[in-house]
């Protein structure tokens, strides 16, 4: 090992042994900027999270070098087996009943693999349209005709959780599938961590296939969980610890605290509450749409999703703001911190409303007014500084400085 290292230092004109900051200052700078952004802002996008140092180390290790599936080393086989074993254990699945493919590099690919495996040529897949809460990888459909309703391979979307923030009745989906002779696929990408911790209903009880991503509430690397790849094993081990259950419980408590505080401040919440890690603020009765609100939120360092809601007539002007608690819970946020976050969100939305009051409803004028009106900029700067100071008190998981 040490001879190997000595040799490496001797080859000093070989760029593959030089630190990134000397090889590529441009990318190094961007990494630093991104780290700063992540530390100073408040990540409220429900699908985002911060991985641990251990997961980051596995991702940046020599395992990266094994790209060829036909000539891979025994160590890779070992990792794959560990990965599969941990995945089944985590979701309390009987290896006799459930198999697991760990090769997928993302959730969308996992879905595509599942579709092509069960729906042959001209097979039908039923999923939710993007606007109704489906994911891009769920395809889209027009009107459902009789043929579709009876011969479909029914595919329910995990994103239903997203738009309703509510638990799903898997048994009803199962019953419909049994009626029409369809397979049931559960895409639990968003709630995966909650399911792993036993805090959300498990799709495994009713589904034929379950797909997921590993980097959302599960807090692993960017990959598919049921279709795993190597570094996933580390996050699966982390997910089996009692700490992980505490983490998932805190995610729920934080989402509830945020929801209550937002409601107290007079906002309406889709479905009137939340069962999971997400809260959707409805802006239809406010002076701003989600584009305008999110522009201000982002400008002050609050990162959220804009969401079209079924009642939105103009598909370019969503009325929903989706807030998620997993990422900030990874930064040790507790309920009272989320109460403060709710205050920040409320104040940012009010700034957006203030902009509309000055410039009217014309969307084109909004950014100009926001960024050029000195009085509004003063409010924005004050809020941004306050959020930065608040955010910087909290730890950031991962590798320091990277
Ligand atoms: C995020 C997500 C995916 C896709 O994940 P990628 O890793 O980006 O391909 C699929 N389905 C749902 C429900 C998701 O939320």
PDB file of N, CA, C and O and ligand atoms in Angstrom, residues 106-108 111 135 137-138 159 187 189-190 213 215-216 222, ligand 1:
ATOM      1  N   UNK A 106     -30.627   5.737 -11.412  1.00  0.00           N
ATOM      2  CA  UNK A 106     -31.597   6.766 -11.020  1.00  0.00           C
ATOM      3  C   UNK A 106     -32.998   6.167 -10.937  1.00  0.00           C
ATOM      4  O   UNK A 106     -33.240   5.055 -11.425  1.00  0.00           O
ATOM      5  N   UNK A 107     -33.901   6.915 -10.338  1.00  0.00           N
ATOM      6  CA  UNK A 107     -35.278   6.461 -10.188  1.00  0.00           C
ATOM      7  C   UNK A 107     -36.010   6.338 -11.521  1.00  0.00           C
ATOM      8  O   UNK A 107     -36.809   5.422 -11.714  1.00  0.00           O
ATOM      9  N   UNK A 108     -35.722   7.263 -12.438  1.00  0.00           N
ATOM     10  CA  UNK A 108     -36.403   7.218 -13.738  1.00  0.00           C
ATOM     11  C   UNK A 108     -36.012   5.960 -14.503  1.00  0.00           C
ATOM     12  O   UNK A 108     -36.861   5.307 -15.118  1.00  0.00           O
ATOM     13  N   UNK A 111     -37.804   3.025 -13.152  1.00  0.00           N
ATOM     14  CA  UNK A 111     -39.169   2.935 -13.672  1.00  0.00           C
ATOM     15  C   UNK A 111     -39.189   2.373 -15.089  1.00  0.00           C
ATOM     16  O   UNK A 111     -40.002   1.514 -15.410  1.00  0.00           O
ATOM     17  N   UNK A 135     -44.789  11.982 -11.886  1.00  0.00           N
ATOM     18  CA  UNK A 135     -43.399  12.343 -12.134  1.00  0.00           C
ATOM     19  C   UNK A 135     -43.134  12.243 -13.638  1.00  0.00           C
ATOM     20  O   UNK A 135     -43.849  11.544 -14.346  1.00  0.00           O
ATOM     21  N   UNK A 137     -41.121  10.599 -15.173  1.00  0.00           N
ATOM     22  CA  UNK A 137     -40.879   9.220 -15.608  1.00  0.00           C
ATOM     23  C   UNK A 137     -42.142   8.360 -15.560  1.00  0.00           C
ATOM     24  O   UNK A 137     -42.090   7.167 -15.786  1.00  0.00           O
ATOM     25  N   UNK A 138     -43.290   8.969 -15.247  1.00  0.00           N
ATOM     26  CA  UNK A 138     -44.534   8.211 -15.253  1.00  0.00           C
ATOM     27  C   UNK A 138     -45.299   8.367 -16.555  1.00  0.00           C
ATOM     28  O   UNK A 138     -46.410   7.876 -16.677  1.00  0.00           O
ATOM     29  N   UNK A 159     -45.907  10.081  -6.464  1.00  0.00           N
ATOM     30  CA  UNK A 159     -46.113  11.514  -6.400  1.00  0.00           C
ATOM     31  C   UNK A 159     -47.508  11.873  -5.897  1.00  0.00           C
ATOM     32  O   UNK A 159     -47.779  13.027  -5.590  1.00  0.00           O
ATOM     33  N   UNK A 187     -44.175   3.616  -6.852  1.00  0.00           N
ATOM     34  CA  UNK A 187     -42.939   4.411  -6.919  1.00  0.00           C
ATOM     35  C   UNK A 187     -42.894   5.229  -5.634  1.00  0.00           C
ATOM     36  O   UNK A 187     -43.560   6.247  -5.508  1.00  0.00           O
ATOM     37  N   UNK A 189     -40.434   6.896  -4.278  1.00  0.00           N
ATOM     38  CA  UNK A 189     -39.209   7.712  -4.222  1.00  0.00           C
ATOM     39  C   UNK A 189     -39.220   8.740  -3.089  1.00  0.00           C
ATOM     40  O   UNK A 189     -38.246   8.893  -2.369  1.00  0.00           O
ATOM     41  N   UNK A 190     -40.354   9.424  -2.933  1.00  0.00           N
ATOM     42  CA  UNK A 190     -40.379  10.501  -1.944  1.00  0.00           C
ATOM     43  C   UNK A 190     -40.418  10.002  -0.508  1.00  0.00           C
ATOM     44  O   UNK A 190     -39.728  10.524   0.359  1.00  0.00           O
ATOM     45  N   UNK A 213     -36.088   6.078  -5.449  1.00  0.00           N
ATOM     46  CA  UNK A 213     -34.756   6.689  -5.499  1.00  0.00           C
ATOM     47  C   UNK A 213     -34.156   6.547  -4.098  1.00  0.00           C
ATOM     48  O   UNK A 213     -34.861   6.253  -3.146  1.00  0.00           O
ATOM     49  N   UNK A 215     -31.941   8.990  -2.773  1.00  0.00           N
ATOM     50  CA  UNK A 215     -31.311  10.235  -2.310  1.00  0.00           C
ATOM     51  C   UNK A 215     -32.305  11.248  -1.750  1.00  0.00           C
ATOM     52  O   UNK A 215     -31.953  12.368  -1.449  1.00  0.00           O
ATOM     53  N   UNK A 216     -33.580  10.849  -1.642  1.00  0.00           N
ATOM     54  CA  UNK A 216     -34.563  11.794  -1.118  1.00  0.00           C
ATOM     55  C   UNK A 216     -34.672  11.582   0.396  1.00  0.00           C
ATOM     56  O   UNK A 216     -33.688  11.770   1.072  1.00  0.00           O
ATOM     57  N   UNK A 222     -27.119   9.436  -5.117  1.00  0.00           N
ATOM     58  CA  UNK A 222     -28.081   9.593  -6.205  1.00  0.00           C
ATOM     59  C   UNK A 222     -28.200   8.303  -6.998  1.00  0.00           C
ATOM     60  O   UNK A 222     -27.389   8.028  -7.884  1.00  0.00           O
TER      61      UNK A 222
HETATM   62  C1  LIG B   1     -37.449  11.808  -8.004  1.00  0.00           C
HETATM   63  C2  LIG B   1     -38.428  10.835  -8.515  1.00  0.00           C
HETATM   64  C3  LIG B   1     -38.110   9.938  -9.573  1.00  0.00           C
HETATM   65  C4  LIG B   1     -36.873  10.019 -10.435  1.00  0.00           C
HETATM   66  O1  LIG B   1     -35.679  10.013  -9.897  1.00  0.00           O
HETATM   67  P1  LIG B   1     -34.343  10.299 -10.746  1.00  0.00           P
HETATM   68  O2  LIG B   1     -33.327   9.668  -9.856  1.00  0.00           O
HETATM   69  O3  LIG B   1     -34.222  11.778 -10.865  1.00  0.00           O
HETATM   70  O4  LIG B   1     -34.450   9.634 -12.061  1.00  0.00           O
HETATM   71  C5  LIG B   1     -39.069   9.002  -9.931  1.00  0.00           C
HETATM   72  N1  LIG B   1     -40.256   8.944  -9.317  1.00  0.00           N
HETATM   73  C6  LIG B   1     -40.603   9.797  -8.331  1.00  0.00           C
HETATM   74  C7  LIG B   1     -41.951   9.664  -7.697  1.00  0.00           C
HETATM   75  C8  LIG B   1     -39.705  10.764  -7.901  1.00  0.00           C
HETATM   76  O5  LIG B   1     -40.080  11.619  -6.918  1.00  0.00           O
END
